[in-house]
């Protein structure tokens, strides 16, 4: 498989729109706690109440995310990869009704629902992208998920910063939550034209439909007879608070969050375009672990010695380094870890468990590393194996093969 298939790129990119919702929904709360009208509307001016509610907002969102991730294991296996993503869109739309919350209880309930939908989305999208991709370009296509979620992170910063200056109405915090609806409505509206995962279709016995999808996804002008697609099909069948403490006040913390998220978006783009398929999965990930660990150590030191309540004589140099290490952390994380983690998980789990829980190999060949039998090798076969495969493929007809099997059953 040589050049990237435009149709596969379009499908993987369109599915990544859902990942914008994940990035946006996960980061929007950082903007909310910087909006005075949010605290005024829910009467949270008291510091204790504000801190407690902030903890509830994050905790309930994470709870919903955990439950959604677990539910995604069932829905992706039994309903299909695409149907699971569509279900996640519907749940996110319901959760986004927090934008019209009339009281605190309604708002907190919607945070759980939104977390559930996003938990399903963050599991479903990279799984779907991985199963549509060719071995050579899978790192790029799944990396689109990382780019999209970082775009969502960045979007929250600029939307929140813009709304910060509406100081008189609840629009200041309602509109940023309403923006969550845009990506999921776009994804849900266009998802009816997206293909189901051919691997899932094969697992359910829909062989002819799976072949038509894999043929289109892996079409290559340099391979007019769909040789690679037929080989892979044959193989498949056999198997804001921090900045305030650092001395930054007013609307600037929100603007800094926006630029922090932009660094994440650039890092994810760099990872997908330059690192995933060139340096493999392990080495960049290990560099990311080391880099983020060092940044956290220095950030902890800056916080301990220079972040003080009601400090009338702040050490601006120390506080500046604190902000620096916050940005340096996300640079390491986005470049080396954020997108990589989804590629690694998609590649290391067998087909039966991929919805539940290397470089250049097809997913079936990766399964073999975990004990699954594989009929043929596509990407690492020696000359003898390639000749044997070519001989098999000369007598292999997708539709006739399964017609005979169906008749025998």
Short mmCIF file of C-alpha atoms in Angstrom, two decimals:
data_model
loop_
_atom_site.label_atom_id
_atom_site.label_comp_id
_atom_site.label_asym_id
_atom_site.label_seq_id
_atom_site.Cartn_x
_atom_site.Cartn_y
_atom_site.Cartn_z
CA UNK A 1 0.00 0.00 0.00
CA UNK A 2 1.69 3.21 -1.19
CA UNK A 3 -0.09 6.55 -1.23
CA UNK A 4 -2.68 7.62 1.30
CA UNK A 5 -6.25 6.94 0.19
CA UNK A 6 -8.22 10.21 0.11
CA UNK A 7 -11.46 8.47 1.05
CA UNK A 8 -9.86 6.80 4.08
CA UNK A 9 -8.41 10.14 5.13
CA UNK A 10 -11.80 11.82 4.76
CA UNK A 11 -13.52 9.14 6.87
CA UNK A 12 -10.83 9.15 9.59
CA UNK A 13 -10.77 12.96 9.62
CA UNK A 14 -14.54 13.26 9.82
CA UNK A 15 -14.69 10.78 12.69
CA UNK A 16 -12.08 12.91 14.48
CA UNK A 17 -14.66 15.73 14.69
CA UNK A 18 -16.03 13.78 17.64
CA UNK A 19 -12.64 14.06 19.31
CA UNK A 20 -12.97 17.85 19.23
CA UNK A 21 -15.95 17.38 21.55
CA UNK A 22 -13.81 15.29 23.89
CA UNK A 23 -11.07 17.91 24.04
CA UNK A 24 -13.52 20.78 24.36
CA UNK A 25 -15.77 19.09 26.92
CA UNK A 26 -12.84 18.04 29.09
CA UNK A 27 -11.23 21.49 29.10
CA UNK A 28 -14.26 23.80 29.20
CA UNK A 29 -14.54 23.64 32.96
CA UNK A 30 -11.16 25.40 33.26
CA UNK A 31 -12.75 28.35 31.50
CA UNK A 32 -15.93 28.20 33.55
CA UNK A 33 -14.15 28.66 36.87
CA UNK A 34 -12.65 31.84 35.46
CA UNK A 35 -16.04 33.38 34.60
CA UNK A 36 -17.49 35.63 37.35
CA UNK A 37 -21.05 35.31 36.03
CA UNK A 38 -21.01 31.54 36.61
CA UNK A 39 -20.35 32.02 40.31
CA UNK A 40 -22.86 34.85 40.52
CA UNK A 41 -25.65 32.86 38.81
CA UNK A 42 -25.27 29.84 41.10
CA UNK A 43 -24.49 32.01 44.15
CA UNK A 44 -21.07 30.44 44.70
CA UNK A 45 -19.26 33.55 45.86
CA UNK A 46 -18.33 31.80 49.11
CA UNK A 47 -14.85 30.30 48.68
CA UNK A 48 -15.76 27.00 50.36
CA UNK A 49 -18.85 26.47 48.22
CA UNK A 50 -16.95 27.42 45.08
CA UNK A 51 -14.15 24.94 45.76
CA UNK A 52 -16.60 22.18 46.66
CA UNK A 53 -18.67 22.65 43.51
CA UNK A 54 -15.55 22.85 41.38
CA UNK A 55 -14.52 19.46 42.76
CA UNK A 56 -18.00 18.07 42.08
CA UNK A 57 -17.99 19.32 38.49
CA UNK A 58 -14.70 17.58 37.76
CA UNK A 59 -15.46 14.45 39.78
CA UNK A 60 -18.89 13.86 38.26
CA UNK A 61 -17.57 14.44 34.76
CA UNK A 62 -14.81 11.88 35.36
CA UNK A 63 -17.34 9.43 36.81
CA UNK A 64 -19.48 9.75 33.71
CA UNK A 65 -16.39 9.31 31.54
CA UNK A 66 -15.42 6.09 33.33
CA UNK A 67 -18.94 4.67 32.97
CA UNK A 68 -19.09 5.73 29.32
CA UNK A 69 -15.77 4.04 28.59
CA UNK A 70 -16.99 0.80 30.14
CA UNK A 71 -20.27 1.01 28.27
CA UNK A 72 -18.37 1.62 25.03
CA UNK A 73 -16.77 -1.81 25.39
CA UNK A 74 -20.23 -3.38 25.16
CA UNK A 75 -21.72 -1.07 22.55
CA UNK A 76 -18.72 -1.25 20.19
CA UNK A 77 -18.72 -5.04 20.32
CA UNK A 78 -22.45 -5.66 20.05
CA UNK A 79 -23.81 -2.67 18.13
CA UNK A 80 -20.81 -1.82 15.97
CA UNK A 81 -18.06 0.78 16.04
CA UNK A 82 -20.02 3.37 14.07
CA UNK A 83 -23.28 2.88 15.97
CA UNK A 84 -21.40 3.31 19.25
CA UNK A 85 -20.01 6.65 18.03
CA UNK A 86 -23.48 7.76 16.94
CA UNK A 87 -24.86 6.83 20.35
CA UNK A 88 -22.06 8.86 21.97
CA UNK A 89 -23.10 11.87 19.86
CA UNK A 90 -26.70 11.64 21.07
CA UNK A 91 -25.61 11.37 24.71
CA UNK A 92 -23.27 14.37 24.31
CA UNK A 93 -26.10 16.42 22.82
CA UNK A 94 -28.24 15.63 25.87
CA UNK A 95 -25.31 16.45 28.18
CA UNK A 96 -24.71 19.78 26.45
CA UNK A 97 -28.07 20.95 27.76
CA UNK A 98 -26.05 22.18 30.73
CA UNK A 99 -25.94 25.39 28.74
CA UNK A 100 -29.56 25.97 29.77
CA UNK A 101 -29.18 24.79 33.37
CA UNK A 102 -31.64 26.57 35.66
CA UNK A 103 -30.07 25.39 38.91
CA UNK A 104 -26.91 23.75 40.20
CA UNK A 105 -28.42 20.25 40.41
CA UNK A 106 -29.39 20.34 36.73
CA UNK A 107 -25.92 21.52 35.81
CA UNK A 108 -24.15 18.78 37.77
CA UNK A 109 -26.45 16.08 36.35
CA UNK A 110 -25.65 17.22 32.82
CA UNK A 111 -21.92 16.99 33.62
CA UNK A 112 -22.34 13.28 34.35
CA UNK A 113 -24.24 12.75 31.10
CA UNK A 114 -21.67 14.71 29.09
CA UNK A 115 -18.86 12.72 30.69
CA UNK A 116 -20.61 9.48 29.72
CA UNK A 117 -20.87 10.53 26.08
CA UNK A 118 -17.29 11.75 25.95
CA UNK A 119 -16.07 8.53 27.59
CA UNK A 120 -17.69 6.60 24.75
CA UNK A 121 -16.29 9.02 22.17
CA UNK A 122 -12.68 8.86 23.34
CA UNK A 123 -12.78 5.05 23.17
CA UNK A 124 -14.80 4.73 19.98
CA UNK A 125 -13.13 7.20 17.63
CA UNK A 126 -9.50 5.94 17.71
CA UNK A 127 -10.75 2.33 17.61
CA UNK A 128 -12.81 3.12 14.52
CA UNK A 129 -9.92 4.96 12.86
CA UNK A 130 -7.47 2.13 13.57
CA UNK A 131 -9.71 -0.51 12.06
CA UNK A 132 -10.23 1.48 8.85
CA UNK A 133 -6.56 2.27 8.29
CA UNK A 134 -3.85 0.53 6.34
CA UNK A 135 -0.81 -0.63 8.34
CA UNK A 136 1.51 1.93 6.75
CA UNK A 137 -0.63 4.98 7.53
CA UNK A 138 -2.43 3.95 10.71
CA UNK A 139 -0.26 6.17 12.88
CA UNK A 140 -1.28 9.23 10.88
CA UNK A 141 -4.99 8.43 10.76
CA UNK A 142 -5.29 7.60 14.47
CA UNK A 143 -3.09 10.63 15.16
CA UNK A 144 -5.91 12.77 13.77
CA UNK A 145 -7.76 11.92 16.98
CA UNK A 146 -4.99 13.57 19.00
CA UNK A 147 -4.94 16.62 16.73
CA UNK A 148 -8.70 16.99 17.04
CA UNK A 149 -8.84 16.71 20.81
CA UNK A 150 -6.02 19.26 21.11
CA UNK A 151 -8.01 21.52 18.78
CA UNK A 152 -10.90 21.18 21.21
CA UNK A 153 -8.61 22.13 24.08
CA UNK A 154 -7.45 25.23 22.22
CA UNK A 155 -10.97 26.21 21.19
CA UNK A 156 -12.12 26.39 24.80
CA UNK A 157 -9.41 28.90 25.60
CA UNK A 158 -10.34 31.39 22.92
CA UNK A 159 -14.11 30.96 23.32
CA UNK A 160 -13.76 31.46 27.08
CA UNK A 161 -11.49 34.44 26.64
CA UNK A 162 -13.94 36.11 24.26
CA UNK A 163 -16.91 35.53 26.53
CA UNK A 164 -15.03 36.77 29.60
CA UNK A 165 -15.73 40.35 28.58
CA UNK A 166 -19.51 39.94 28.68
CA UNK A 167 -19.63 40.85 32.34
CA UNK A 168 -23.38 41.40 32.77
CA UNK A 169 -25.22 38.25 31.63
CA UNK A 170 -25.03 34.47 31.92
CA UNK A 171 -24.04 34.37 28.25
CA UNK A 172 -20.52 34.61 29.62
CA UNK A 173 -20.63 30.95 30.70
CA UNK A 174 -23.64 29.54 28.80
CA UNK A 175 -22.30 30.16 25.31
CA UNK A 176 -19.02 28.25 25.86
CA UNK A 177 -21.05 25.21 26.94
CA UNK A 178 -23.34 25.59 23.92
CA UNK A 179 -20.34 25.35 21.60
CA UNK A 180 -20.01 21.70 22.68
CA UNK A 181 -23.03 20.94 20.50
CA UNK A 182 -21.42 21.98 17.23
CA UNK A 183 -18.93 19.10 16.66
CA UNK A 184 -21.32 16.33 17.75
CA UNK A 185 -24.18 17.64 15.61
CA UNK A 186 -21.82 17.81 12.62
CA UNK A 187 -20.53 14.28 13.29
CA UNK A 188 -23.97 12.79 13.90
CA UNK A 189 -25.43 14.45 10.80
CA UNK A 190 -22.73 13.09 8.51
CA UNK A 191 -22.19 9.74 10.22
CA UNK A 192 -24.96 8.07 8.24
CA UNK A 193 -22.67 8.23 5.19
CA UNK A 194 -19.66 6.77 7.02
CA UNK A 195 -18.81 3.06 6.61
CA UNK A 196 -18.94 0.57 9.44
CA UNK A 197 -15.65 -1.06 10.48
CA UNK A 198 -15.01 -3.94 8.05
CA UNK A 199 -13.39 -5.94 10.84
CA UNK A 200 -16.54 -5.68 12.94
CA UNK A 201 -18.70 -6.61 9.94
CA UNK A 202 -16.58 -9.70 9.35
CA UNK A 203 -16.91 -10.69 13.00
CA UNK A 204 -20.70 -10.60 12.53
CA UNK A 205 -20.68 -12.53 9.26
CA UNK A 206 -21.42 -9.59 6.88
CA UNK A 207 -18.68 -10.61 4.46
CA UNK A 208 -19.83 -9.06 1.19
CA UNK A 209 -20.47 -5.69 2.80
CA UNK A 210 -17.10 -5.81 4.57
CA UNK A 211 -15.32 -6.50 1.29
CA UNK A 212 -16.95 -3.57 -0.49
CA UNK A 213 -15.87 -1.25 2.33
CA UNK A 214 -12.28 -2.52 2.54
CA UNK A 215 -12.01 -2.32 -1.25
CA UNK A 216 -12.91 1.34 -1.22
CA UNK A 217 -10.90 2.23 1.88
CA UNK A 218 -7.73 0.65 0.55
CA UNK A 219 -8.06 1.52 -3.12
CA UNK A 220 -4.75 2.58 -4.67
CA UNK A 221 -4.21 3.95 -8.21
CA UNK A 222 -0.94 1.99 -8.29
CA UNK A 223 -2.86 -1.19 -7.48
CA UNK A 224 -5.86 -1.23 -9.89
CA UNK A 225 -6.65 -4.88 -9.10
CA UNK A 226 -6.96 -4.19 -5.34
CA UNK A 227 -4.25 -6.72 -4.58
CA UNK A 228 -3.42 -5.29 -1.16
CA UNK A 229 -7.07 -4.89 -0.19
CA UNK A 230 -7.76 -8.51 -1.16
CA UNK A 231 -4.74 -9.71 0.82
CA UNK A 232 -5.74 -7.80 3.94
CA UNK A 233 -9.33 -8.93 3.59
CA UNK A 234 -8.13 -12.50 3.26
CA UNK A 235 -6.03 -12.03 6.38
CA UNK A 236 -8.89 -10.39 8.31
CA UNK A 237 -11.19 -13.29 7.63
CA UNK A 238 -8.78 -15.54 9.41
CA UNK A 239 -8.84 -13.75 12.33
CA UNK A 240 -7.50 28.53 35.36
CA UNK A 241 -6.65 28.12 39.06
CA UNK A 242 -2.98 27.36 38.70
CA UNK A 243 -2.20 30.59 36.82
CA UNK A 244 -3.95 32.73 39.46
CA UNK A 245 -1.79 31.16 42.15
CA UNK A 246 1.24 31.93 40.01
CA UNK A 247 0.38 35.61 40.18
CA UNK A 248 -1.46 35.99 36.85
CA UNK A 249 -4.84 37.69 37.27
CA UNK A 250 -7.81 39.14 35.37
CA UNK A 251 -8.53 37.76 31.91
CA UNK A 252 -4.89 36.78 31.31
CA UNK A 253 -5.19 33.28 32.94
CA UNK A 254 -7.89 32.41 30.41
CA UNK A 255 -5.75 33.69 27.54
CA UNK A 256 -2.78 31.68 28.84
CA UNK A 257 -4.94 28.55 28.89
CA UNK A 258 -5.82 29.25 25.26
CA UNK A 259 -2.15 29.44 24.26
CA UNK A 260 -1.35 26.42 26.44
CA UNK A 261 -3.91 24.45 24.44
CA UNK A 262 -2.46 25.78 21.17
CA UNK A 263 0.89 24.29 22.20
CA UNK A 264 -0.94 21.00 22.69
CA UNK A 265 -2.51 21.24 19.24
CA UNK A 266 0.87 21.94 17.61
CA UNK A 267 2.44 19.08 19.55
CA UNK A 268 -0.23 16.60 18.48
CA UNK A 269 0.11 17.74 14.87
CA UNK A 270 3.88 17.27 15.04
CA UNK A 271 3.40 13.82 16.54
CA UNK A 272 0.93 12.67 13.88
CA UNK A 273 2.83 14.10 10.92
CA UNK A 274 6.45 13.46 11.91
CA UNK A 275 6.82 11.02 14.79
CA UNK A 276 4.20 8.23 14.75
CA UNK A 277 5.23 6.37 11.62
CA UNK A 278 8.92 7.37 11.56
CA UNK A 279 10.17 6.58 15.06
CA UNK A 280 7.67 3.95 16.14
CA UNK A 281 5.55 4.02 19.27
CA UNK A 282 7.82 3.19 22.19
CA UNK A 283 10.73 5.63 21.88
CA UNK A 284 8.69 8.85 21.65
CA UNK A 285 6.43 7.64 24.46
CA UNK A 286 9.41 7.00 26.75
CA UNK A 287 10.85 10.44 25.92
CA UNK A 288 7.46 11.93 26.80
CA UNK A 289 7.34 10.14 30.15
CA UNK A 290 10.81 11.39 31.07
CA UNK A 291 10.14 14.94 29.87
CA UNK A 292 6.80 15.33 31.65
CA UNK A 293 8.21 13.84 34.85
CA UNK A 294 11.06 16.38 34.88
CA UNK A 295 8.65 19.25 34.21
CA UNK A 296 6.37 18.13 37.04
CA UNK A 297 9.30 17.97 39.46
CA UNK A 298 10.38 21.52 38.63
CA UNK A 299 6.78 22.78 38.66
CA UNK A 300 6.28 21.26 42.12
CA UNK A 301 9.41 23.04 43.34
CA UNK A 302 8.31 26.38 41.90
CA UNK A 303 4.88 25.97 43.49
CA UNK A 304 6.30 25.04 46.88
CA UNK A 305 8.71 27.94 47.17
CA UNK A 306 7.09 30.76 45.20
CA UNK A 307 3.31 30.28 45.25
CA UNK A 308 2.00 31.91 48.43
CA UNK A 309 -1.40 33.25 49.44
CA UNK A 310 -1.55 37.07 49.80
CA UNK A 311 2.11 37.36 48.91
CA UNK A 312 2.85 41.11 48.87
CA UNK A 313 6.39 40.65 47.54
CA UNK A 314 6.19 37.90 44.90
CA UNK A 315 9.26 36.46 43.24
CA UNK A 316 8.37 37.12 39.61
CA UNK A 317 11.31 35.12 38.27
CA UNK A 318 10.27 32.04 40.22
CA UNK A 319 6.63 32.46 39.22
CA UNK A 320 7.68 32.93 35.60
CA UNK A 321 9.55 29.65 35.66
CA UNK A 322 6.43 28.04 37.12
CA UNK A 323 4.45 29.14 34.07
CA UNK A 324 7.32 28.03 31.80
CA UNK A 325 7.26 24.47 33.13
CA UNK A 326 3.48 24.30 32.74
CA UNK A 327 3.95 25.02 29.02
CA UNK A 328 6.99 22.75 28.71
CA UNK A 329 4.99 19.89 30.22
CA UNK A 330 2.27 20.07 27.57
CA UNK A 331 4.91 20.27 24.83
CA UNK A 332 6.36 16.91 25.91
CA UNK A 333 2.95 15.38 26.54
CA UNK A 334 1.37 16.43 23.23
CA UNK A 335 4.39 15.59 21.06
CA UNK A 336 5.26 12.25 22.59
CA UNK A 337 2.31 10.82 24.55
CA UNK A 338 -1.13 12.21 23.79
CA UNK A 339 -1.74 10.75 20.34
CA UNK A 340 0.66 7.84 20.84
CA UNK A 341 -1.37 6.29 23.63
CA UNK A 342 -4.38 5.72 21.37
CA UNK A 343 -2.25 4.13 18.64
CA UNK A 344 -0.56 1.84 21.17
CA UNK A 345 -3.84 0.67 22.71
CA UNK A 346 -5.44 0.10 19.30
CA UNK A 347 -2.44 -1.93 18.13
CA UNK A 348 -1.84 -4.06 21.21
CA UNK A 349 -5.30 -5.51 21.87
CA UNK A 350 -6.61 -8.52 19.94
CA UNK A 351 -9.71 -8.09 17.76
CA UNK A 352 -12.02 -9.69 20.35
CA UNK A 353 -10.96 -7.24 23.06
CA UNK A 354 -9.94 -4.16 21.09
CA UNK A 355 -13.15 -2.34 21.95
CA UNK A 356 -12.68 -3.33 25.61
CA UNK A 357 -9.67 -2.47 26.51
CA UNK A 358 3.77 -2.59 15.63
CA UNK A 359 4.65 -0.05 13.61
CA UNK A 360 3.78 -1.03 10.02
CA UNK A 361 1.98 -4.26 10.98
CA UNK A 362 -1.63 -4.98 10.19
CA UNK A 363 -3.91 -5.39 13.19
CA UNK A 364 -4.12 -9.13 12.56
CA UNK A 365 -0.32 -9.48 12.59
CA UNK A 366 -0.24 -7.59 15.89
CA UNK A 367 -2.86 -10.03 17.23
CA UNK A 368 -0.46 -12.87 16.46
CA UNK A 369 1.99 -11.43 18.99
CA UNK A 370 -0.67 -12.18 21.62
CA UNK A 371 -1.20 -15.78 20.49
CA UNK A 372 -3.88 -15.38 17.82
CA UNK A 373 -3.34 -17.44 14.65
CA UNK A 374 -2.90 -15.47 11.44
CA UNK A 375 -3.31 -16.99 8.00
CA UNK A 376 -0.77 -14.88 6.13
CA UNK A 377 1.69 -12.06 6.70
CA UNK A 378 1.31 -8.93 4.58
CA UNK A 379 3.97 -6.54 5.79
CA UNK A 380 6.82 -8.72 7.06
CA UNK A 381 6.60 -11.82 4.86
CA UNK A 382 9.79 -13.16 3.29
CA UNK A 383 10.07 -13.97 -0.42
CA UNK A 384 8.86 -17.54 -0.04
CA UNK A 385 5.83 -16.46 2.00
CA UNK A 386 5.00 -13.73 -0.51
CA UNK A 387 5.12 -16.23 -3.39
CA UNK A 388 2.90 -18.63 -1.45
CA UNK A 389 0.43 -15.83 -0.74
CA UNK A 390 0.36 -14.78 -4.40
CA UNK A 391 -0.40 -18.38 -5.38
CA UNK A 392 -3.29 -18.49 -2.88
CA UNK A 393 -4.67 -15.17 -4.03
CA UNK A 394 -4.83 -16.28 -7.65
CA UNK A 395 -7.50 -18.79 -6.64
CA UNK A 396 -9.21 -16.60 -4.06
CA UNK A 397 -12.49 -14.92 -4.96
CA UNK A 398 -14.15 -12.91 -2.24
CA UNK A 399 -17.76 -13.61 -3.16
CA UNK A 400 -17.33 -17.20 -4.35
CA UNK A 401 -15.39 -18.16 -1.23
CA UNK A 402 -18.19 -17.06 1.06
CA UNK A 403 -20.96 -18.37 -1.16
CA UNK A 404 -19.43 -21.83 -0.82
CA UNK A 405 -19.10 -21.41 2.94
CA UNK A 406 -22.72 -20.28 3.26
CA UNK A 407 -23.91 -23.21 1.18
CA UNK A 408 -21.95 -25.60 3.36
CA UNK A 409 -23.54 -24.15 6.49
#
